[in-house]
Coordinates of C-alpha atoms and ligand atoms in Angstrom, one line a residue:
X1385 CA -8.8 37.8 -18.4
X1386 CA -6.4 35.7 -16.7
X1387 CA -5.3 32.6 -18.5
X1388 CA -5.8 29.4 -16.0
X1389 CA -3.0 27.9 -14.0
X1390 CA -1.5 25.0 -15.3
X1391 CA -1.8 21.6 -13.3
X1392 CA -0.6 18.4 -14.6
X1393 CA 0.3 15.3 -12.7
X1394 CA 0.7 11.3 -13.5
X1395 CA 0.3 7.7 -12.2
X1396 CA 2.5 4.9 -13.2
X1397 CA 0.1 2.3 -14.7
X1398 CA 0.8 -0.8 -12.2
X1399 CA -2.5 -2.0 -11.6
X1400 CA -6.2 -1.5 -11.0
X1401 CA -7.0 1.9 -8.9
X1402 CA -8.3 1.2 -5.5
X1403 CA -10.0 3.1 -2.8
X1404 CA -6.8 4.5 -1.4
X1405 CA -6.0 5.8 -4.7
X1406 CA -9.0 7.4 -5.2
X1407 CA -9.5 9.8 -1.7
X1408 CA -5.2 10.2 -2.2
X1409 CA -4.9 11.2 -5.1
X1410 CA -8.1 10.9 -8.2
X1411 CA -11.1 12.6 -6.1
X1412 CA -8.5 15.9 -5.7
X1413 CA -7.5 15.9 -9.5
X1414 CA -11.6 15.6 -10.8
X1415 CA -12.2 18.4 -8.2
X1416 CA -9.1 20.3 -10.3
X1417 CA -10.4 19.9 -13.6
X1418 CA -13.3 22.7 -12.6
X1419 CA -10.9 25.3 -12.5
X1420 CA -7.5 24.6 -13.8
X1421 CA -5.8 23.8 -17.2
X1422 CA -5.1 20.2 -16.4
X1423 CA -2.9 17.9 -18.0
X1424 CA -3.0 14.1 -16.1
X1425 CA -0.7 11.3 -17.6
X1426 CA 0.1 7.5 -17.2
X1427 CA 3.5 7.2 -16.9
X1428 CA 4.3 4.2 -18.5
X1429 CA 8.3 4.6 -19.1
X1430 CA 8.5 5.0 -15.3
X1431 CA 6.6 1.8 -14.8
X1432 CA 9.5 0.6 -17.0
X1433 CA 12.3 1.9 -14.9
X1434 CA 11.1 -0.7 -12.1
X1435 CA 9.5 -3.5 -13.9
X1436 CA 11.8 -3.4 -17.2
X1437 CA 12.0 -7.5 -16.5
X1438 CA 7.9 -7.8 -17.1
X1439 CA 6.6 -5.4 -18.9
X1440 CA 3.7 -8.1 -20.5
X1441 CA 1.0 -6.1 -18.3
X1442 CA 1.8 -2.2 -19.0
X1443 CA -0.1 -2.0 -22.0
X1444 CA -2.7 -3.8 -20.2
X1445 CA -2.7 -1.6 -17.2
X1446 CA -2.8 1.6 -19.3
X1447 CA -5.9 1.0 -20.8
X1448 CA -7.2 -0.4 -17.8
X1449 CA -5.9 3.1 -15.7
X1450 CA -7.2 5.0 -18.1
X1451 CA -11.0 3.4 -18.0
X1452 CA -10.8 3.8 -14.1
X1453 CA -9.8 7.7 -14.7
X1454 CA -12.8 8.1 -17.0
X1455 CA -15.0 6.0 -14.7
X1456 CA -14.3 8.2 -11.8
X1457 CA -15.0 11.8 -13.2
X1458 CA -12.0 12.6 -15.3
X1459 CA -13.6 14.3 -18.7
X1460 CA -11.5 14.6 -22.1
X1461 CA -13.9 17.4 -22.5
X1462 CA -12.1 19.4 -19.3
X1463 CA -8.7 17.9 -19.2
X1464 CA -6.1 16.4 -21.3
X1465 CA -5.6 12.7 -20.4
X1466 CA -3.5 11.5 -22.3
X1467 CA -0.3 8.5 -22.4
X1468 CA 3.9 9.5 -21.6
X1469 CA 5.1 6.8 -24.2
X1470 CA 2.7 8.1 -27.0
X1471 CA 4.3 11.9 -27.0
X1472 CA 7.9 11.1 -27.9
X1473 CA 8.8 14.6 -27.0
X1474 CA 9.5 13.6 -23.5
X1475 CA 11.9 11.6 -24.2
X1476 CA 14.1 14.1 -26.0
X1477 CA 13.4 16.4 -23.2
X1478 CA 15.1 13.9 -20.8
X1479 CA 18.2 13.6 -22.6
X1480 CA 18.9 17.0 -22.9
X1481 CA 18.0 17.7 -18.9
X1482 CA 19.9 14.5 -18.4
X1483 CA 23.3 16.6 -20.0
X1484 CA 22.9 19.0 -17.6
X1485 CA 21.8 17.4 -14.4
X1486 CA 24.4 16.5 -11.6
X1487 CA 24.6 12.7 -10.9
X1488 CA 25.1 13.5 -7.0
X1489 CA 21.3 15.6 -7.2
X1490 CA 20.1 12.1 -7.9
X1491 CA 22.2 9.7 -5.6
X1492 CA 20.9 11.9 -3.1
X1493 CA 17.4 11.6 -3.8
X1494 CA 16.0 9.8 -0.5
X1495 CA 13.2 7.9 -3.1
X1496 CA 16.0 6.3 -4.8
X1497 CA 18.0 4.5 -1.9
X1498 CA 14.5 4.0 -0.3
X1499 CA 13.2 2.3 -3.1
X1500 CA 16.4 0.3 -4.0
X1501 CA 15.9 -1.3 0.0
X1502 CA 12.5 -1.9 -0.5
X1503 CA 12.1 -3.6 -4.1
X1504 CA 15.1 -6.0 -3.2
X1505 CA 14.1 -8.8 -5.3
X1506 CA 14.7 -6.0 -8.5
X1507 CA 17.7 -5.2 -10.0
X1508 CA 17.6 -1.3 -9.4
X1509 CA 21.1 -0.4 -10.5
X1510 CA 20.4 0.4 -13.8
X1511 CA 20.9 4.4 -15.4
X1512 CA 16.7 4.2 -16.1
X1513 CA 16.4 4.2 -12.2
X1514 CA 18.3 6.5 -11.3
X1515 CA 17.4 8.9 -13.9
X1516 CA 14.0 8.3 -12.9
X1517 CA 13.8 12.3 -11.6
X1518 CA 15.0 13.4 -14.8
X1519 CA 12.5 11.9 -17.1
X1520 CA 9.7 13.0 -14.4
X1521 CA 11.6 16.8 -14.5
X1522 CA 11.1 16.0 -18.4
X1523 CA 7.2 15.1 -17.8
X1524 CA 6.4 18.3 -15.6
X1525 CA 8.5 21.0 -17.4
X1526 CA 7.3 20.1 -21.3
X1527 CA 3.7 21.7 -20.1
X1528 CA 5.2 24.5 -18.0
X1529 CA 3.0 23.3 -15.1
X1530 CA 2.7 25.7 -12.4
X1531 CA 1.2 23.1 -10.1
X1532 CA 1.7 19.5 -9.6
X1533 CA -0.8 17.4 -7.2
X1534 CA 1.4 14.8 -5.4
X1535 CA 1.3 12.9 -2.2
X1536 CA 4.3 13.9 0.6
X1537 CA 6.2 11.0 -1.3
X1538 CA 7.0 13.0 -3.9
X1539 CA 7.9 16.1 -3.0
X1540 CA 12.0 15.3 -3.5
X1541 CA 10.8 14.6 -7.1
X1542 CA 9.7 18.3 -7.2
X1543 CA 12.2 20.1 -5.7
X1544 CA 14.8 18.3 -8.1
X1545 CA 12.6 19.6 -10.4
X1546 CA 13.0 23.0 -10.0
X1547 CA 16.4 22.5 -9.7
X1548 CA 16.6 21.3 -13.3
X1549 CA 14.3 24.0 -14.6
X1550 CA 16.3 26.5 -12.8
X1551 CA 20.0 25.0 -14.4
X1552 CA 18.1 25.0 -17.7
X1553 CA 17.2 28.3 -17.0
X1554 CA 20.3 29.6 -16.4
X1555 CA 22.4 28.2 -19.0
X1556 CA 20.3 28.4 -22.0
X1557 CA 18.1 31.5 -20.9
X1558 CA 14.5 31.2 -19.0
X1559 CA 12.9 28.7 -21.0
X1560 CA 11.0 26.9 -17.7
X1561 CA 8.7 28.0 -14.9
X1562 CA 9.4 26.5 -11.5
X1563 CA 6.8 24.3 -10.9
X1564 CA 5.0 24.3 -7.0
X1565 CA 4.3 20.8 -5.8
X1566 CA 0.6 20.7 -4.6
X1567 CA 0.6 18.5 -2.0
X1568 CA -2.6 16.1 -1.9
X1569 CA -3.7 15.1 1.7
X1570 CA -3.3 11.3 2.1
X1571 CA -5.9 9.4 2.3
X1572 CA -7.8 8.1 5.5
X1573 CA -8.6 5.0 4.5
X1574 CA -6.4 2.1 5.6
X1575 CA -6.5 -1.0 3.8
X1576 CA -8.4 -4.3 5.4
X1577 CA -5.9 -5.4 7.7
X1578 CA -5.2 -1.5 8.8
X1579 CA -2.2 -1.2 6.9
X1580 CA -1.8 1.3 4.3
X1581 CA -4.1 0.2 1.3
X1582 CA -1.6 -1.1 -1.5
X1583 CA -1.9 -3.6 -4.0
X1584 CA 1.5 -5.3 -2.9
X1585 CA -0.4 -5.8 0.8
X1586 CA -3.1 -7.8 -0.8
X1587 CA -5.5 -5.3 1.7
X1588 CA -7.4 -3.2 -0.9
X1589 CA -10.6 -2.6 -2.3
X1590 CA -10.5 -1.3 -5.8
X1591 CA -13.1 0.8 -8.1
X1592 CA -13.6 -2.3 -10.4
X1593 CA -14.6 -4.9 -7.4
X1594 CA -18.2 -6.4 -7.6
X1595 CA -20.5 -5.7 -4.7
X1596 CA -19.8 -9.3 -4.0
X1597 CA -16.4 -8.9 -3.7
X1598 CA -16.6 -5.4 -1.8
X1599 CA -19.1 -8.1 0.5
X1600 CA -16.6 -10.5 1.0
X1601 CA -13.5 -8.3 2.0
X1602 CA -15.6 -6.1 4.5
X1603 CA -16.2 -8.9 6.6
X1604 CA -12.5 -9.6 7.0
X1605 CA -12.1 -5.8 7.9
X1606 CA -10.0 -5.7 10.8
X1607 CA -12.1 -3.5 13.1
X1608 CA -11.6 -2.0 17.1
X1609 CA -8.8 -4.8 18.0
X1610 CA -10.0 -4.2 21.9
X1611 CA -13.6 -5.1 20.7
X1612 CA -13.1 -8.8 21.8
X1613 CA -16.4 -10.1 22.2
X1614 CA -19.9 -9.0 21.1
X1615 CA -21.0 -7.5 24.3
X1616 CA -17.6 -5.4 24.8
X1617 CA -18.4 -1.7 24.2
X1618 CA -16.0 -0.4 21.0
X1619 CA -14.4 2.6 20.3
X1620 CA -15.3 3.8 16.4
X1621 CA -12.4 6.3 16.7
X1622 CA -9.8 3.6 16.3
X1623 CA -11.7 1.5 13.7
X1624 CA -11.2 1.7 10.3
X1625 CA -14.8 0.8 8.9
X1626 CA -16.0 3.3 11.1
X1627 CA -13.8 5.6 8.9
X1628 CA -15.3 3.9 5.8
X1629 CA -18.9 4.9 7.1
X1630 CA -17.7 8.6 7.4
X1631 CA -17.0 8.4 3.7
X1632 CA -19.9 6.4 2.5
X1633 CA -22.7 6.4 4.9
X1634 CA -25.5 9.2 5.3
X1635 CA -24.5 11.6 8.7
X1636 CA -27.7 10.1 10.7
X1637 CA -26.4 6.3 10.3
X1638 CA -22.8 7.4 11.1
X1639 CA -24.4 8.7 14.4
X1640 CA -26.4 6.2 15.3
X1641 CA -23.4 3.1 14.8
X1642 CA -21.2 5.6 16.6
X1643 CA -23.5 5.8 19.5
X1644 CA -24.0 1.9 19.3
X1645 CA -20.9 0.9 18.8
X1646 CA -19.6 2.7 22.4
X1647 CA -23.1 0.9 24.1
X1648 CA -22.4 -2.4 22.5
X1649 CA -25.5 -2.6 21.0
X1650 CA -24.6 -3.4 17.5
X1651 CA -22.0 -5.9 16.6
X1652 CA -19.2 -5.9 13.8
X1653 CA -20.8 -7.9 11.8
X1654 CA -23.7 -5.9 11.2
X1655 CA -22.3 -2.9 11.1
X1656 CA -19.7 -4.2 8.3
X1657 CA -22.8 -5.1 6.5
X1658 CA -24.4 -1.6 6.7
X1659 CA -21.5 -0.3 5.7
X1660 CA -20.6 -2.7 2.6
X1661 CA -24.1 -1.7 1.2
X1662 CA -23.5 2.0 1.6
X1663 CA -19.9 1.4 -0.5
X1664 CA -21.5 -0.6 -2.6
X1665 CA -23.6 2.7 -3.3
X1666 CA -21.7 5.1 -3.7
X1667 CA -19.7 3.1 -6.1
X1668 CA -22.3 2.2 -8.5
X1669 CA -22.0 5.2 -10.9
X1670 CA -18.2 4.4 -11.0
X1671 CA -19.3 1.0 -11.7
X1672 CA -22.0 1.4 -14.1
X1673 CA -19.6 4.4 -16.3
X1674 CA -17.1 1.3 -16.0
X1675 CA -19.2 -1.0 -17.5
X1676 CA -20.0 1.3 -20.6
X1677 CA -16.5 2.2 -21.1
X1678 CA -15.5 -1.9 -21.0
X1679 CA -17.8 -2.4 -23.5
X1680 CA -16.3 0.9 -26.1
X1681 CA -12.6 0.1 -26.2
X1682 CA -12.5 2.0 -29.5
X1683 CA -14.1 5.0 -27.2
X1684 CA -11.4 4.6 -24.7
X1685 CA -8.7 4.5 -27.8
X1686 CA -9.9 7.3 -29.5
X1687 CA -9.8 9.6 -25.8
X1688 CA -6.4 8.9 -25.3
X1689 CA -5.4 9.8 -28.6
X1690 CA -7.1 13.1 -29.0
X1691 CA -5.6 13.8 -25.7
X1692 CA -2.3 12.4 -26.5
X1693 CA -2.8 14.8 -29.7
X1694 CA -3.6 18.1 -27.7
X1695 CA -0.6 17.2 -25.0
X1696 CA 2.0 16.7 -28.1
X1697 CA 1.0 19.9 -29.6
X1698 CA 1.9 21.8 -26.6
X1699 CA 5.0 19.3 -26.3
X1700 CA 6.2 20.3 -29.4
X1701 CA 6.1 24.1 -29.1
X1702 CA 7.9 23.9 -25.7
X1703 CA 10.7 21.4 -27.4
X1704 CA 11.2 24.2 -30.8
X1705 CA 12.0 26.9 -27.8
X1706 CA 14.0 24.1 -25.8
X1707 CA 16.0 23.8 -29.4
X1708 CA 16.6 27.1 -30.0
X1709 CA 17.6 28.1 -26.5
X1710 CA 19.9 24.9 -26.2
X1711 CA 21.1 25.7 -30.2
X1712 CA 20.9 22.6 -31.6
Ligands
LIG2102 N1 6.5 9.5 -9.9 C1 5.1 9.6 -9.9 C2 4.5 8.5 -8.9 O1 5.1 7.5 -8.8 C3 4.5 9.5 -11.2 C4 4.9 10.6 -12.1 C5 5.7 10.5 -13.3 C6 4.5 11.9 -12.0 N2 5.8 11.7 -13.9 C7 5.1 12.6 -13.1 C8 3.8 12.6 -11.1 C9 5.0 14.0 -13.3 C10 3.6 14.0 -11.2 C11 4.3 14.7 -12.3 O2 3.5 8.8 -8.4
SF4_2103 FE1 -16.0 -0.7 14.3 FE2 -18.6 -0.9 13.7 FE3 -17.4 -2.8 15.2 FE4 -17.7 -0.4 16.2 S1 -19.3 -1.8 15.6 S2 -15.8 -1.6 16.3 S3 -17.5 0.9 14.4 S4 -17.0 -2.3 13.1

């Protein structure tokens, strides 16, 4: 028998999951759980590292990350969810990679200057930041992972990964696999206004919208912009809730708006409305396993601390080999 591969990955707990979240990165990790050993994490020291000024919501937005995990597909019975912040052992793990890991590997990292640009109003300058590769080296290595799922944005994180596990490696003995990133095929789906779906856009639909809300922002979905008037002819290849209805909608109704879109002989607004109702569909067993796990907090408590349990013990076997190999 061969033992399974090892798959872990995180998300920094900043806010509800929306639909972008869920075909980038959520649908590919329930489809892992089948067939790997997974380990999946919220990160919530890296949501420190950026929002260190407020960190009133974190707590907030673990739970809340957590219930949209469960309410999607993950399963404690198949996985091990569990929280960064409640398994200590990472953070001694980052402080010995941090001895041994080249400041110029991380001034280099293109995330960091990338990020410092973008999230102008923070103050980025900080050691937390910067060491941000280090703790997420830390994260990844403590399991032994073979595989991580990421999107394209993280692959720098990776690679200075397995530099770390490699200058561990050769230093203190081979302690560390070299973890392979996985990369996860970004999503499709564009938020409302055709932008890339992100909370900071205000553009998204998330897992915990009402069908009334999900009503409301599918009118104001941007659709063909050539589609002027009602009698124009569209083109469903360039419009986003045409991608929508390839994800939610049965083949024959994709078809048919297909084939009446280009004639012009349904307009926007109905076909918005099809679609909402089809969304609203296929969301409502994510909605109704929402609404049971809302109404269990001490369920939801008691999942992430048997799997906060099951991801320390392996933690702290990996960190009595990291002791002995380091010799303190
Ligand atoms: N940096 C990741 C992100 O922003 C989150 C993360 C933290 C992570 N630690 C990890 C992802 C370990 C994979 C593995 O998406
Ligand atoms: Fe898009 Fe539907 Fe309008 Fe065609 S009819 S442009 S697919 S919203």
């Amino acid at each position: 028998m061969t033992a399974k591969k090892r798959i872990l990955s995180g998300m920094r707990p900043t806010g509800p999951l929306h639909l972008g979240n869920y075909h980038g990165a959520l649908d590919n990790w329930i489809a892992m759980q089948e067939e790997y050993d997974c380990f999946f994490f919220i990160a919530d020291w890296h949501a420190l590292t950026s929002d260190y000024e407020n960190t009133g919501n974190i707590s907030r937005f673990v739970q809340e990350m957590m219930i949209d995990w469960l309410s999607a597909g993950l399963s404690p019975e198949k996985c091990t969810l569990f929280v960064q912040s409640n398994v200590m052992e990472h953070a001694e793990l980052f402080l010995l990679l941090s001895m041994i890991t080249p400041v110029p590997w991380l001034e280099r990292n293109p995330t960091y200057k990338d990020q410092i640009i973008q999230l102008d109003n923070k103050d980025l300058s900080t050691f937390g930041f910067l060491g941000y590769p280090v703790l997420q080296a830390a994260d990844i290595i403590m399991y032994k992972a073979n595989g991580v799922p990421v999107g394209i944005d993280q692959v720098p994180h990776i690679e200075i990964t397995r530099e770390i596990a490699r200058r561990f490696n050769y230093l203190y003995g081979k302690v560390f696999p070299e973890p392979d990133a996985i990369l996860t095929q970004s999503s499709k789906i564009l938020g409302l206004d055709r932008r890339k779906m992100s909370k900071s856009y205000n553009n998204a639909i998330y897992l915990s919208d009402s069908p009334e809300d999900i009503r409301a922002k599918v009118s104001t979905m941007i659709t063909d912009p050539n589609r002027a008037r009602r009698k124009d002819p569209g083109n469903p290849e360039i419009c986003n809730v045409f991608e929508f209805h390839k994800l939610y909608s049965p083949s024959p109704v994709v078809e048919e708006i297909n084939s009446q879109c280009r004639s012009a002989t349904i307009g926007c607004v109905e076909c918005k409305k099809i679609m909402a109702e089809n969304l609203i569909n296929a969301l409502a067993p994510i909605r109704d396993k929402r609404k049971y796990f809302e109404e269990r907090p001490e369920m939801v408590q008691e999942i992430i601390a048997s799997g906060n349990q099951k991801a320390q013990a392996v933690a702290q076997q990996t960190m009595k080999e990291v002791r002995r190999a380091v010799r303190i």
